[in-house]
Every structure is written in structure tokens, then in C-alpha cells.
Coordinates of C-alpha atoms and ligand atoms in Angstrom, one line a residue:
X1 CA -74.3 -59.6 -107.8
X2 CA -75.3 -63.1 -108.0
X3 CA -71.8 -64.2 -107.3
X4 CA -71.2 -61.8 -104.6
X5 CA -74.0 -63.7 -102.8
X6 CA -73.1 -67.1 -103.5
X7 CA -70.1 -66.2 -101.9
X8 CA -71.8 -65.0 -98.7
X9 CA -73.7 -68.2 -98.6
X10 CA -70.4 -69.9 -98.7
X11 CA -68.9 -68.0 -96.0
X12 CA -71.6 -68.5 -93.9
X13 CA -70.0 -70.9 -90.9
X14 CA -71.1 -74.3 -90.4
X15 CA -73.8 -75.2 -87.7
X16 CA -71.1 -77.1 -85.3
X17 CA -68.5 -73.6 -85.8
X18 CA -71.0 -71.6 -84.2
X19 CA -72.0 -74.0 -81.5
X20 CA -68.5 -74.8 -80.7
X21 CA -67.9 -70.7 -80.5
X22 CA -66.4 -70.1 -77.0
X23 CA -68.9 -67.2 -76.2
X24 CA -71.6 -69.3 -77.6
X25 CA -70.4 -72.7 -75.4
X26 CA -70.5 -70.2 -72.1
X27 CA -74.2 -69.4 -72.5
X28 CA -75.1 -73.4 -74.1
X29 CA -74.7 -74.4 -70.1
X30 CA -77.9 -72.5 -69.3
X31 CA -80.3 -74.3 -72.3
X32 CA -78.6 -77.2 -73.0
X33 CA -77.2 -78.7 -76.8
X34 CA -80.1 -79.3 -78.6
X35 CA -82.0 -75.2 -77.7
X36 CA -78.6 -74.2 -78.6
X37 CA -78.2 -76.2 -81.7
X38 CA -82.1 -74.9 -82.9
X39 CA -80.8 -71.0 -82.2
X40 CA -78.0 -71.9 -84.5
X41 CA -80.1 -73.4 -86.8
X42 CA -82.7 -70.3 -87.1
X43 CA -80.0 -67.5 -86.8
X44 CA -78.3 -68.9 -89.9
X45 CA -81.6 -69.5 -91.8
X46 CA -82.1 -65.6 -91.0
X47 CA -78.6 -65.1 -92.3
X48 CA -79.4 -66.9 -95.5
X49 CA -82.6 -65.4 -96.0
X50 CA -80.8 -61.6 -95.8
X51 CA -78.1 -62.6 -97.9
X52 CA -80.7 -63.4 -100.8
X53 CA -82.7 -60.0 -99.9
X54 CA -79.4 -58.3 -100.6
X55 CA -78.2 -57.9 -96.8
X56 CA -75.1 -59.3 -96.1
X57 CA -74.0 -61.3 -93.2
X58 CA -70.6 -61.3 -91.1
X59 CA -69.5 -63.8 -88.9
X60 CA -69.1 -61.9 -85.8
X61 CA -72.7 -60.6 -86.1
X62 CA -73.7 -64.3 -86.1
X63 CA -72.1 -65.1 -82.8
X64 CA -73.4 -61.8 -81.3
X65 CA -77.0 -62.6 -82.1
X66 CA -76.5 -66.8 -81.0
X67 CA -75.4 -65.3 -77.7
X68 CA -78.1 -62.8 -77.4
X69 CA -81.0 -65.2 -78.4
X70 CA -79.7 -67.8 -75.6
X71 CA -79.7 -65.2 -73.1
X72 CA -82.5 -63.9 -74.1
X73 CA -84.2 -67.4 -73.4
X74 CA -82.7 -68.2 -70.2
X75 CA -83.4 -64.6 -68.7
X76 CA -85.7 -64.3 -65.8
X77 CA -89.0 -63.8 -67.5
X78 CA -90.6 -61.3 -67.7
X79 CA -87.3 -58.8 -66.2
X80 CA -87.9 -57.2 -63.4
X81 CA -88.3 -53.2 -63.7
X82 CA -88.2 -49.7 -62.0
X83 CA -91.1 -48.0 -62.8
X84 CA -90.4 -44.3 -63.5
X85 CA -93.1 -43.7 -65.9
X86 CA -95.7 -41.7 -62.4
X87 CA -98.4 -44.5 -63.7
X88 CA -99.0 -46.3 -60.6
X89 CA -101.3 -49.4 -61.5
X90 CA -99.3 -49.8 -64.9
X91 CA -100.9 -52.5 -67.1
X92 CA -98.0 -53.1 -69.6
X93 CA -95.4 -53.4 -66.2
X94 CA -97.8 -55.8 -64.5
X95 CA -99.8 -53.7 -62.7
X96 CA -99.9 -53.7 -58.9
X97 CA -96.6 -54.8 -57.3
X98 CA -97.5 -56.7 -53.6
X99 CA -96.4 -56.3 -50.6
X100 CA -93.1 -57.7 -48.8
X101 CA -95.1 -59.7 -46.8
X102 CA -97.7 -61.1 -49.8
X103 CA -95.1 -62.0 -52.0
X104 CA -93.4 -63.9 -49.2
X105 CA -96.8 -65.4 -48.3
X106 CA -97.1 -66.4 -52.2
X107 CA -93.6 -67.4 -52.6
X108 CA -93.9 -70.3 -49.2
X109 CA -97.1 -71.4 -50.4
X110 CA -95.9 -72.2 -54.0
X111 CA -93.2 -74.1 -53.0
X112 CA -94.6 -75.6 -49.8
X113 CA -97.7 -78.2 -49.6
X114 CA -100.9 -76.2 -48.0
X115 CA -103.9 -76.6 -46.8
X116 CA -105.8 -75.2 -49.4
X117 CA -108.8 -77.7 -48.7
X118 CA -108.6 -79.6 -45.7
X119 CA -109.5 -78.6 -42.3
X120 CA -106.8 -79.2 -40.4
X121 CA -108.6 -79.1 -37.1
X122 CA -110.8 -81.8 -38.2
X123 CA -108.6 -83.7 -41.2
X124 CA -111.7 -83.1 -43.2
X125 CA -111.9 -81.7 -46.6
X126 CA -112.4 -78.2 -45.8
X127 CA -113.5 -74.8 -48.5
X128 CA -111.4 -73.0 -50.5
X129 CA -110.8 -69.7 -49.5
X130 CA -113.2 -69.7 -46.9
X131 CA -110.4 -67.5 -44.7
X132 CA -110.6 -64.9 -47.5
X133 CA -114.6 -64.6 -46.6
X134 CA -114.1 -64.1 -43.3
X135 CA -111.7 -61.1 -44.3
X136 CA -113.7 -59.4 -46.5
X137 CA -117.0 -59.5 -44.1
X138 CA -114.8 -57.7 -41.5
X139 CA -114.0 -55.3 -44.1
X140 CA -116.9 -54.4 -46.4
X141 CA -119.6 -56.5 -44.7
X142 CA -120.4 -59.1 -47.3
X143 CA -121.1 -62.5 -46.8
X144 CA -119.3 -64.6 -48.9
X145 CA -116.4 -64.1 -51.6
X146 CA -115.4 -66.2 -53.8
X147 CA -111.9 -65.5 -55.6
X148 CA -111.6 -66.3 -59.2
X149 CA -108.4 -65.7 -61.7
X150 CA -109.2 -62.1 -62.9
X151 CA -112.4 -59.7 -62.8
X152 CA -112.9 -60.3 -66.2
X153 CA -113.3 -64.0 -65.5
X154 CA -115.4 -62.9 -62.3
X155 CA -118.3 -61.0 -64.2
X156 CA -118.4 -63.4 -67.2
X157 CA -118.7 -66.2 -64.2
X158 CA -121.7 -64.0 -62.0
X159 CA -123.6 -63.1 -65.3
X160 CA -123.4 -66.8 -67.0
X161 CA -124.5 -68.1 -63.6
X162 CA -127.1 -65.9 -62.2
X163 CA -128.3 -63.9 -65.8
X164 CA -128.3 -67.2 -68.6
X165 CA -131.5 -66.8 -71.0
X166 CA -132.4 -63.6 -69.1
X167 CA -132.6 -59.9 -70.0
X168 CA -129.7 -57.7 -68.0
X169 CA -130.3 -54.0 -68.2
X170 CA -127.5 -51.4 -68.7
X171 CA -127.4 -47.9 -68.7
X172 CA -125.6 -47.0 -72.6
X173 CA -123.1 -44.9 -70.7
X174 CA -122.0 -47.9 -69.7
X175 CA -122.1 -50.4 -72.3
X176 CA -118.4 -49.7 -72.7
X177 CA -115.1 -51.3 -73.4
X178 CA -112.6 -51.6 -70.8
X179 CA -109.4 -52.1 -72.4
X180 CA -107.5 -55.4 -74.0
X181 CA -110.6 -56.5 -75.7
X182 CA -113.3 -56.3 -72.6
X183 CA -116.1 -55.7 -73.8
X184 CA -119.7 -56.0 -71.6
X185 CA -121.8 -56.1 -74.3
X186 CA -119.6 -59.0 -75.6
X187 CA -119.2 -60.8 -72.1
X188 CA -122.5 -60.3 -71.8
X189 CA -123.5 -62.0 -74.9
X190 CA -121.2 -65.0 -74.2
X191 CA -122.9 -65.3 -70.7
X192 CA -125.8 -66.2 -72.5
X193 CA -127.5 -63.0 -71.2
X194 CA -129.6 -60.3 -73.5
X195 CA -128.4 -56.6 -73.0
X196 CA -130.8 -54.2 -72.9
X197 CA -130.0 -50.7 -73.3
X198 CA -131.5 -47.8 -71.3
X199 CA -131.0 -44.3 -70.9
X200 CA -128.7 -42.3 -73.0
X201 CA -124.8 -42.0 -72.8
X202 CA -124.6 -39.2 -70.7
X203 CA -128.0 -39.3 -69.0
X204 CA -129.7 -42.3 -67.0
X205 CA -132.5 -42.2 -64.6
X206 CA -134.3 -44.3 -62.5
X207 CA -137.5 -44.1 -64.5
X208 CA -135.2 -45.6 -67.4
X209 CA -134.3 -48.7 -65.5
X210 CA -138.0 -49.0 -64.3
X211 CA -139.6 -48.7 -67.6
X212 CA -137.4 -51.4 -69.6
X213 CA -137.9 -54.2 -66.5
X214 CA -140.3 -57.0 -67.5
X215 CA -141.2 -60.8 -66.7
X216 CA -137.7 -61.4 -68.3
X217 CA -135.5 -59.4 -66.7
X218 CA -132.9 -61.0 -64.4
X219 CA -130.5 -58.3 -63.4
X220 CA -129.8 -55.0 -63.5
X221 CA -125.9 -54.5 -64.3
X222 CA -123.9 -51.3 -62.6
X223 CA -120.5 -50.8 -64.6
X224 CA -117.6 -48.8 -63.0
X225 CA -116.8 -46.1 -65.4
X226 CA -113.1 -47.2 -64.7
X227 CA -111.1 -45.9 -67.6
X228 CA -113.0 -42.9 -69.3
X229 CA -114.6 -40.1 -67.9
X230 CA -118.1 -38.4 -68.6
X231 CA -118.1 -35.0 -67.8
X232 CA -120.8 -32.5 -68.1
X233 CA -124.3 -32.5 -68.6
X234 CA -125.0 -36.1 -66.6
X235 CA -126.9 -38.1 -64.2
X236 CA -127.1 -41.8 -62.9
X237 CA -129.1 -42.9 -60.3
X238 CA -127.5 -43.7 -56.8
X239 CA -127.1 -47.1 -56.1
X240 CA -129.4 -47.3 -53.3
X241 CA -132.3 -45.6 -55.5
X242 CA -131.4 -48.5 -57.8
X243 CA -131.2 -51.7 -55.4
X244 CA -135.2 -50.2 -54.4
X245 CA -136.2 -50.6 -57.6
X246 CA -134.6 -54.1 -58.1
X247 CA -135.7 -55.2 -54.7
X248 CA -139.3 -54.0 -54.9
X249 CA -139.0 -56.0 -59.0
X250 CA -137.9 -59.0 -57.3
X251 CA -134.5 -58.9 -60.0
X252 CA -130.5 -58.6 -59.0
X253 CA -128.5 -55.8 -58.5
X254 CA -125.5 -56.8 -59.8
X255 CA -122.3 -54.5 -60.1
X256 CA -118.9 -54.3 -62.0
X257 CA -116.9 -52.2 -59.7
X258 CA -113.3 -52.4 -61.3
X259 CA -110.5 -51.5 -59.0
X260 CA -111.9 -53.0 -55.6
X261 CA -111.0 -49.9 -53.6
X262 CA -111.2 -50.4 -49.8
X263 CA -109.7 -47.1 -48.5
X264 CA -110.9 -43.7 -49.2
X265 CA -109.1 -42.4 -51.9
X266 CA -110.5 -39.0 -51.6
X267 CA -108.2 -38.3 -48.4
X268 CA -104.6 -38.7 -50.6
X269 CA -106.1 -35.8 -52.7
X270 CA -107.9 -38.0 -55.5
X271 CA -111.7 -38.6 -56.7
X272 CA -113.4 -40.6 -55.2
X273 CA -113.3 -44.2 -56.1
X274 CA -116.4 -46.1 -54.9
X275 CA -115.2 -49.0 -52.2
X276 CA -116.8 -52.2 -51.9
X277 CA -118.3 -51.7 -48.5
X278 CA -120.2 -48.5 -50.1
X279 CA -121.7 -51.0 -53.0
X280 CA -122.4 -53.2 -50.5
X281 CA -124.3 -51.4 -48.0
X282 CA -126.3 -49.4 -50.9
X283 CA -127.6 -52.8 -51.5
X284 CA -126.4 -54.2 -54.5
X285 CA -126.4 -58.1 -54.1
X286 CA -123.2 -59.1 -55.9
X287 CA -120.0 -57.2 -56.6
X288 CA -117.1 -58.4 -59.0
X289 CA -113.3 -56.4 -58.8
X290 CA -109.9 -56.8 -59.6
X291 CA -107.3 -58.0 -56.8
X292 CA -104.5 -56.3 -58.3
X293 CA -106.0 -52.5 -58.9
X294 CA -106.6 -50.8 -56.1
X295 CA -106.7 -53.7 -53.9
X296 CA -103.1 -54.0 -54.9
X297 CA -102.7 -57.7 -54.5
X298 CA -101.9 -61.3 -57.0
X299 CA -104.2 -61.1 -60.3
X300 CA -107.4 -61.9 -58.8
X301 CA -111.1 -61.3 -59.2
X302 CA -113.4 -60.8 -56.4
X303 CA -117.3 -62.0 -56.4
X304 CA -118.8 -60.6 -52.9
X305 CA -122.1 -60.1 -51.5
X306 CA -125.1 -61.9 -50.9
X307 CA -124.0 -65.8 -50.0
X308 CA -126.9 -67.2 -51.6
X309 CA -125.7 -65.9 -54.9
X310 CA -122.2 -66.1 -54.5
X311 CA -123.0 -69.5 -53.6
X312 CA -124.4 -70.0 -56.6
X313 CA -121.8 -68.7 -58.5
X314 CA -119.4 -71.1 -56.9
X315 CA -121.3 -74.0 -57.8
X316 CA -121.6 -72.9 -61.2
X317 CA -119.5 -75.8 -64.1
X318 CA -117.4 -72.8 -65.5
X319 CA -116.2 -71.7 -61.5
X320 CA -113.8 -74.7 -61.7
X321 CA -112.7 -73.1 -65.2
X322 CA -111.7 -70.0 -63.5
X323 CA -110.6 -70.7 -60.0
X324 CA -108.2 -68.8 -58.5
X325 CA -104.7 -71.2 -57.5
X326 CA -102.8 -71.3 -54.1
X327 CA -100.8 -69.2 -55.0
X328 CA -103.5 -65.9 -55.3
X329 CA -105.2 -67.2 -52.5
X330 CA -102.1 -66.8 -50.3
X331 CA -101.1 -63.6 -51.7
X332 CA -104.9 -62.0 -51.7
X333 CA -105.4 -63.3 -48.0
X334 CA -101.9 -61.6 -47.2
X335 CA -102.8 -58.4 -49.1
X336 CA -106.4 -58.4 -46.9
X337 CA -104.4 -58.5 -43.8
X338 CA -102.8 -55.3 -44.3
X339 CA -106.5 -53.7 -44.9
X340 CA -106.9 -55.5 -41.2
X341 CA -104.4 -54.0 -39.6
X342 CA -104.9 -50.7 -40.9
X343 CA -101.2 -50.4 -42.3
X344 CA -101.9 -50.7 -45.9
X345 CA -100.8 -47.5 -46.8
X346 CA -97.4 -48.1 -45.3
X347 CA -97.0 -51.5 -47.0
X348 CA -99.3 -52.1 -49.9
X349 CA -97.3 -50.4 -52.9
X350 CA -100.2 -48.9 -54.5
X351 CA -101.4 -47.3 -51.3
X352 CA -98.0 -46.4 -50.5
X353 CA -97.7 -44.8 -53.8
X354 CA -100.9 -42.9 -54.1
X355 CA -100.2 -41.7 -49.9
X356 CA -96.6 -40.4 -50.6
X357 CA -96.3 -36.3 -50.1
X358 CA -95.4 -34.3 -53.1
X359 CA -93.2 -32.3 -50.6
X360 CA -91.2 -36.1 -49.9
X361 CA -91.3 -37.2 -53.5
X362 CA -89.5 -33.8 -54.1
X363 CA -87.1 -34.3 -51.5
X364 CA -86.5 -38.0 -53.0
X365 CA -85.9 -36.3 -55.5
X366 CA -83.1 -34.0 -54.4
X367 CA -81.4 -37.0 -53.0
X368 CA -81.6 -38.6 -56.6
X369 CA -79.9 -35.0 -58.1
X370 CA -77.3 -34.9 -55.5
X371 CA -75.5 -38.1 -56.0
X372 CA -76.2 -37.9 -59.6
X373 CA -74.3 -34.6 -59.8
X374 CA -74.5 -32.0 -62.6
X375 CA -77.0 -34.8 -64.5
X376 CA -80.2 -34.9 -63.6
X377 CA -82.9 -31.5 -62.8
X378 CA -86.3 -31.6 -60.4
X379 CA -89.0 -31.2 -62.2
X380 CA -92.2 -31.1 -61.5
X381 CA -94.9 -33.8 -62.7
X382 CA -98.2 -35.6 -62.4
X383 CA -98.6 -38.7 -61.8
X384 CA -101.8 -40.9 -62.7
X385 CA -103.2 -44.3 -60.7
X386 CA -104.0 -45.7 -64.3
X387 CA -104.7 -49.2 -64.6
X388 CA -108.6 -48.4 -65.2
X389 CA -108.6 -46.6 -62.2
X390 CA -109.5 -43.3 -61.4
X391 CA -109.9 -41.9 -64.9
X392 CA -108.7 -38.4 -65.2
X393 CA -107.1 -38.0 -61.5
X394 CA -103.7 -37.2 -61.6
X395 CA -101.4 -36.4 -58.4
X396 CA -99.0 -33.6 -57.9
X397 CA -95.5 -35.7 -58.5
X398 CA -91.8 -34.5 -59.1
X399 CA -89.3 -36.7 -61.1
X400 CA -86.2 -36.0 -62.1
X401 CA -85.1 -35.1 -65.9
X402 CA -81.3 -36.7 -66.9
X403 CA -79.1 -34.5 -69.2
X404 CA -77.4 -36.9 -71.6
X405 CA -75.4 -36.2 -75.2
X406 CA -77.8 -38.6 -76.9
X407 CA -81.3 -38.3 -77.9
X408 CA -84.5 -38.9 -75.2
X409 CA -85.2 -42.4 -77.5
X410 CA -81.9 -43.5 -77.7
X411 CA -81.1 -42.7 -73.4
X412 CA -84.6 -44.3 -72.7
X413 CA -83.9 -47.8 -74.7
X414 CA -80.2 -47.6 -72.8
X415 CA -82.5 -47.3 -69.4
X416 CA -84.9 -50.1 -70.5
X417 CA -82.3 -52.5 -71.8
X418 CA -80.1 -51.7 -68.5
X419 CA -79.0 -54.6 -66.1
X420 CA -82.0 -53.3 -64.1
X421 CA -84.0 -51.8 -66.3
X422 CA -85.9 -48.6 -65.4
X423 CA -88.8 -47.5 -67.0
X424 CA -88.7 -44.2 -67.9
X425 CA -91.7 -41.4 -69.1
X426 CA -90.6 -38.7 -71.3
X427 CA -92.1 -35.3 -71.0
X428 CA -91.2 -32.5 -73.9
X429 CA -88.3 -34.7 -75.3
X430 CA -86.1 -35.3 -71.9
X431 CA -86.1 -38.5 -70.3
X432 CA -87.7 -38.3 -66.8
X433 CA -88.3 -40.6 -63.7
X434 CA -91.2 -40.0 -61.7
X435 CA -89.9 -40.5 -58.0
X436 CA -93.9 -41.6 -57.3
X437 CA -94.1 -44.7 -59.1
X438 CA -90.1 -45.6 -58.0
X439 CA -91.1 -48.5 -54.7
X440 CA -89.9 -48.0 -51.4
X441 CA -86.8 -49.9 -51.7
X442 CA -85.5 -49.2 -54.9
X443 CA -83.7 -46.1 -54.4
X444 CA -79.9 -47.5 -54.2
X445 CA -80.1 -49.8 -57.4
X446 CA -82.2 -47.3 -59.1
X447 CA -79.4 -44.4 -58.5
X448 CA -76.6 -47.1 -59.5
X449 CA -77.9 -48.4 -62.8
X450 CA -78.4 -44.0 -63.7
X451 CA -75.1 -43.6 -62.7
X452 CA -74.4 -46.3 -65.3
X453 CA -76.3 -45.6 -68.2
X454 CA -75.0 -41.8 -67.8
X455 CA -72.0 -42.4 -67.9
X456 CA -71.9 -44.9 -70.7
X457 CA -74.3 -42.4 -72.5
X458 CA -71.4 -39.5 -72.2
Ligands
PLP501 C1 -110.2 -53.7 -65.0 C2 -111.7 -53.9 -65.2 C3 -112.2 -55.1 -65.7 C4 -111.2 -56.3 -66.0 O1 -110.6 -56.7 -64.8 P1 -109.3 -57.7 -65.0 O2 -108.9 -57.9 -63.5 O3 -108.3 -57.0 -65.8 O4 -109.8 -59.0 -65.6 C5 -113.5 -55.3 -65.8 N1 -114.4 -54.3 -65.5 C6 -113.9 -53.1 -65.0 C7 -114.9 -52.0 -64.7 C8 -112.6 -52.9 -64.9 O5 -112.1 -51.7 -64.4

């Protein structure tokens, strides 16, 4: 035994064998000698390692896995993907996709010198973002926005800056956690705010907010119940009812609204998803949101409202810590533009997503079956918006379920690990698409790479 693996140790090539490995030397071009060397290095430290656990090592396995690390490493990053899984705002996939148009607007100011602050009417040092204001007041009415890297980012930034050393009141239905570790009673904490707690879970009213306010409270905090639902025996006040009390207390209205929803989503067949204009006009005085939920733009977050406060926010140290780049401004101010012109549901992918008939998907869908043959079935689905959107609305989908030899797992790795790779759902053990999630544009590669993967998987 212990010869057997002295022996594999031996065996084991040298460093310069597998460098100097013809399929190895083709991918070396795209990392250079010394990444390639290191790969070497760590794929037969892995090698030895097995060997002494009592795996043994061959040579071609070696090269195979060189080759794959290097590609690995000089791949686009992260791969580009078809989304068949009917989530629409997909956290794990990146969330929202942009538009032709914002991406093009992002890409040209990336690689292009802007005027990001100078006026260039004047030659003067000019805002940031100011442009992105004067969108957003045509569209909800607010005075000033300020655009920071994320929403998280955006309410730790409004509470730190308007709520420090004060007490913020919550309702305890939501004192919640949105997902990947966001936590308000933990942002609020950092902020350097006190939560205080009022109502129950599932039942807060006015008189709850009015009874906890004294000389120390600052704010009164509204979160967007964005990923959970609370269904039956319930109340919370209307905004409005709830920006009277905080004006006639002399303390902020101050709201977490999630998704940043501009459009009525109720007309597509879906709950409705407070907008930012609504929040606004009931009289809360600042608003945080996500650019890439239902606004479906860049990462962003979105501070809008009253300009004295979002003012104040701006100046705050920590803004500079969180400021949004070029980059997001371009791509937010693009996004905004389709909201201007009215077109968003034809060209903002969430929109045009969440707008799409189940009667087109399903003819999509017969397309897909046709030139796919005897290999794929309609079947109907639903699809969600996700993303901390909408929790619990689902739309009527259809998607189309492949017949393969092998098993759902094994034909939905082959789909993910695909030249293109498409995403797949699975629903009752077969591997399915959801035609609602697939954008605009993708139906040709889509089609070619399930012609691929089918017919390798036969
Ligand atoms: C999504 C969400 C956040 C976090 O926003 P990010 O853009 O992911 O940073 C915060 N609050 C609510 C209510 C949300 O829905």
C-alpha cells in the first residue's frame, strides 16, 4: 500500500511536463507563464494530497483539470446566462438585466471621459447626478435624489445621517430581515439610531406610533414588506394617516420602499406594489429603493424626497463612502428615460417581462417545441417577480419541459455548464424553461444551445 503510493508520487509529472503540455501551452497565451506555472503548481499539490488519502492520480486527469482551471480563470466573469428559471428579478443571476439602450449608455461612459461634475456650459465644477433629479421630479414629484451604490447602502446612509443618537420607531411587523444578511434592526443599530418597537407583528395602529413618540424620537421608519407576506388578521396605518402624525410631532417620515416601482403593477395582473410617487405624495419626507428591482436599472439605491433632507444626506462623511460611479449614473439616467417616454414596458426587461401575455409566452412557446421536434412539451407555469418584490404574486407563465434519456440533475448541469448556459427550473423532476423570464432577444441562441445539449444528452 505504501509502495503503491510512493509509486504514484513518482509518476506524478514534473512541473515544466505539464506546462509544456500542448493543450496546456494553448490556454497559457490567455494568463501568461507565471498564472500558468501557479495552476501547475496547486493541481499537483491536489494530486499529491489524493494520492496520500488513498486517491490515485493519472496523468491525463492532470492535464484535463490544468486546462480547465486556466479557462476557468480567463472566462468572461461572471458567464453570461439565459434565465429559464420564470423568476424575473433573480438575485443569484444578477437581478435586473438593463435595457439595450442603458447598457449602451453605461458601456460609452465607462470607457469614454464624462462630464460627471463639470458644467459644461459654464466649465465650472458642476453636481453629480443633478440630471437624475430632474428625472425623478418629473416622475414621482420629489425634489432631490441622490443615487448611492445599493439600497442597503441608501437606508444605512438616510438613518446615520438624519436618525444618529435618536429614537426611530418601527412597527414589529417590520423589524424584519430582507435577505443576504439585511437586517433593520441591525442597520439601524450601526446608524447609531435606537429602534423602538411598536404595535404587534400582525397588527399596528396609529395610536401605537403616537403613544411611543417622545422628546427623543427622530423618525418614524416605514419598511416595505418586500419578501414575505402577512396575511390575515392585519392592519397598518396608511401612510398619509402616518406623515399627520409625524408632521403635527415635528419628527421624519422616513420610508424603506424596496423595489422602487414607478408603473402600476396592478394593470399586468399583479398586487399592487407601492410606487414612489404614491410615498411621496402621502407625505413621507424621504424614500430609499433599489435601482435594479422594479426600477430595473445598474445596482443602485435611490434617496428621494424632501431636498432639505436629501441634502443633508448628501453632505453626510459616509455619502462619499457609498457613492454611486459613472458608470450607474449613466445607466440609471438611461433607465429613467424610458419611464419618460412612456416605453418602459417595451424596453426595460423587467417591465417587459412582467407585461408579456400568457397567450404570447404560450405561443413562444410553440415556436420553441416546433424546431425542437419530438423533445420538448408546453406546459403550463407560474412565474414570480422575486427579487424581494412582490411576495407571493405569481403570473400565469408556460415553459417548455425537454425529454432527455438522463436524469433532470444531470440535463440541467449539461444546460448550466453549456457554451451559453441556460438556467433552467425544474418542476416534478423534468427540466423546464419558463419562456417569461427568457429576454427579448434570446430566442435563436437559446433554441441552438437546446438543440445541443439534447442531442449530446441522447
Ligand atoms: C431589497 C431591499 C433592500 C436591500 O436593497 P439592495 O439594493 O439589495 O441593497 C432593503 N430594503 C428592502 C425593503 C428591500 O426590498
Amino acid at each position: 500500500m505504501v509502495d503503491a503510493k510512493i509509486q504514484a508520487l513518482r509518476s506524478l509529472p514534473a512541473v515544466s511536463a505539464l506546462l509544456d503540455h500542448p493543450d496546456v501551452q494553448q490556454e497559457t497565451v490567455f494568463v501568461g507563464n507565471a498564472a500558468a506555472a501557479r495552476i501547475v503548481r496547486d493541481v499537483l499539490s491536489e494530486a499529491r494530497t489524493s494520492i496520500l488519502d488513498g486517491h490515485y492520480e493519472r496523468g491525463r486527469d492532470l492535464t484535463e483539470r490544468v486546462v480547465a482551471t486556466i479557462r476557468a480563470l480567463s472566462n468572461e466573469s461572471p458567464a453570461r446566462v439565459i434565465n429559464g428559471t420564470g423568476v424575473i428579478i433573480q438575485t443569484n443571476l444578477g437581478r435586473a438585466p438593463v435595457s439595450r439602450d442603458t447598457a449602451t449608455a453605461m458601456a460609452r461612459s465607462a470607457g469614454r471621459y464624462v462630464a460627471l461634475e463639470t458644467d459644461l456650459a459654464t466649465g465650472e465644477r458642476g453636481g453629480r447626478g443633478w440630471r437624475i433629479t430632474e428625472q425623478m421630479r418629473m416622475l414621482t414629484g420629489a425634489e432631490r435624489t441622490l443615487v448611492v451604490n445599493n439600497n442597503a447602502a441608501a437606508v444605512y446612509l438616510m438613518l446615520t445621517a438624519l436618525c444618529r443618537g435618536g429614537d426611530v420607531l418601527v412597527s414589529r411587523g417590520e423589524a424584519v430581515e430582507i435577505g443576504g444578511g439585511f437586517r433593520i434592526p441591525d442597520v439601524l443599530r450601526e446608524s447609531g439610531a435606537n429602534l423602538i418597537e411598536v404595535g404587534t407583528t400582525n397588527r399596528t395602529y396609529v395610536s401605537d406610533y403616537e403613544r411611543a413618540i417622545t422628546d427623543n424620537t427622530v423618525a418614524i421608519l416605514k419598511v416595505h414588506a418586500s419578501n414575505f407576506a402577512i396575511v390575515g388578521f392585519t392592519a397598518t396605518p396608511a401612510l398619509a394617516e402616518l406623515a399627520a402624525l409625524a408632521k403635527s410631532r415635528g419628527v421624519f417620515l422616513l420610508e424603506d420602499a424596496g423595489s422602487g416601482c414607478l408603473l402600476d403593477s396592478q394593470q399586468f395582473g399583479l398586487e399592487h406594489e407601492p410606487t414612489l410617487e404614491e410615498s411621496l405624495r402621502a407625505g413621507v419626507d424621504v424614500v430609499c429603493a433599489s435601482g435594479d428591482k422594479l426600477l430595473g436599472g445598474p445596482q443602485a439605491g435611490m434617496i428621494v424626497g424632501n431636498e432639505r433632507l436629501v441634502d443633508r444626506i448628501a453632505r453626510h462623511p459616509m455619502a462619499r463612502a457609498v457613492r454611486a460611479d459613472k458608470t450607474c449614473l449613466a445607466g440609471t439616467a438611461a433607465t429613467l428615460r424610458h419611464y419618460l417616454a412612456g416605453d418602459a414596458t417595451d424596453h426595460v426587461p423587467v417591465w417587459w417581462a412582467i407585461s408579456r401575455k400568457s397567450s404570447w409566452l404560450e405561443q413562444r412557446c410553440q415556436t420553441w417545441t416546433h424546431h425542437l421536434g419530438g423533445l420538448a412539451e408546453i406546459i403550463p407555469t407560474r412565474a414570480v417577480v422575486g427579487g424581494g418584490s412582490l411576495p407571493g404574486a405569481s403570473l400565469e407563465s408556460h415553459g417548455i419541459a425537454l425529454q432527455s434519456s438522463v436524469s433532470a440533475e444531470t440535463l440541467a448541469r449539461q444546460l448550466r455548464t453549456a457554451q451559453t448556459a441556460v438556467v433552467p427550473r425544474i418542476i416534478d423532476d423534468r427540466v423546464v424553461v419558463d419562456a417569461r423570464t427568457v429576454l427579448a432577444d434570446e430566442d435563436e441562441v437559446l433554441l441552438q444551445t437546446l438543440s445541443a445539449v439534447l442531442a449530446a444528452a441522447d
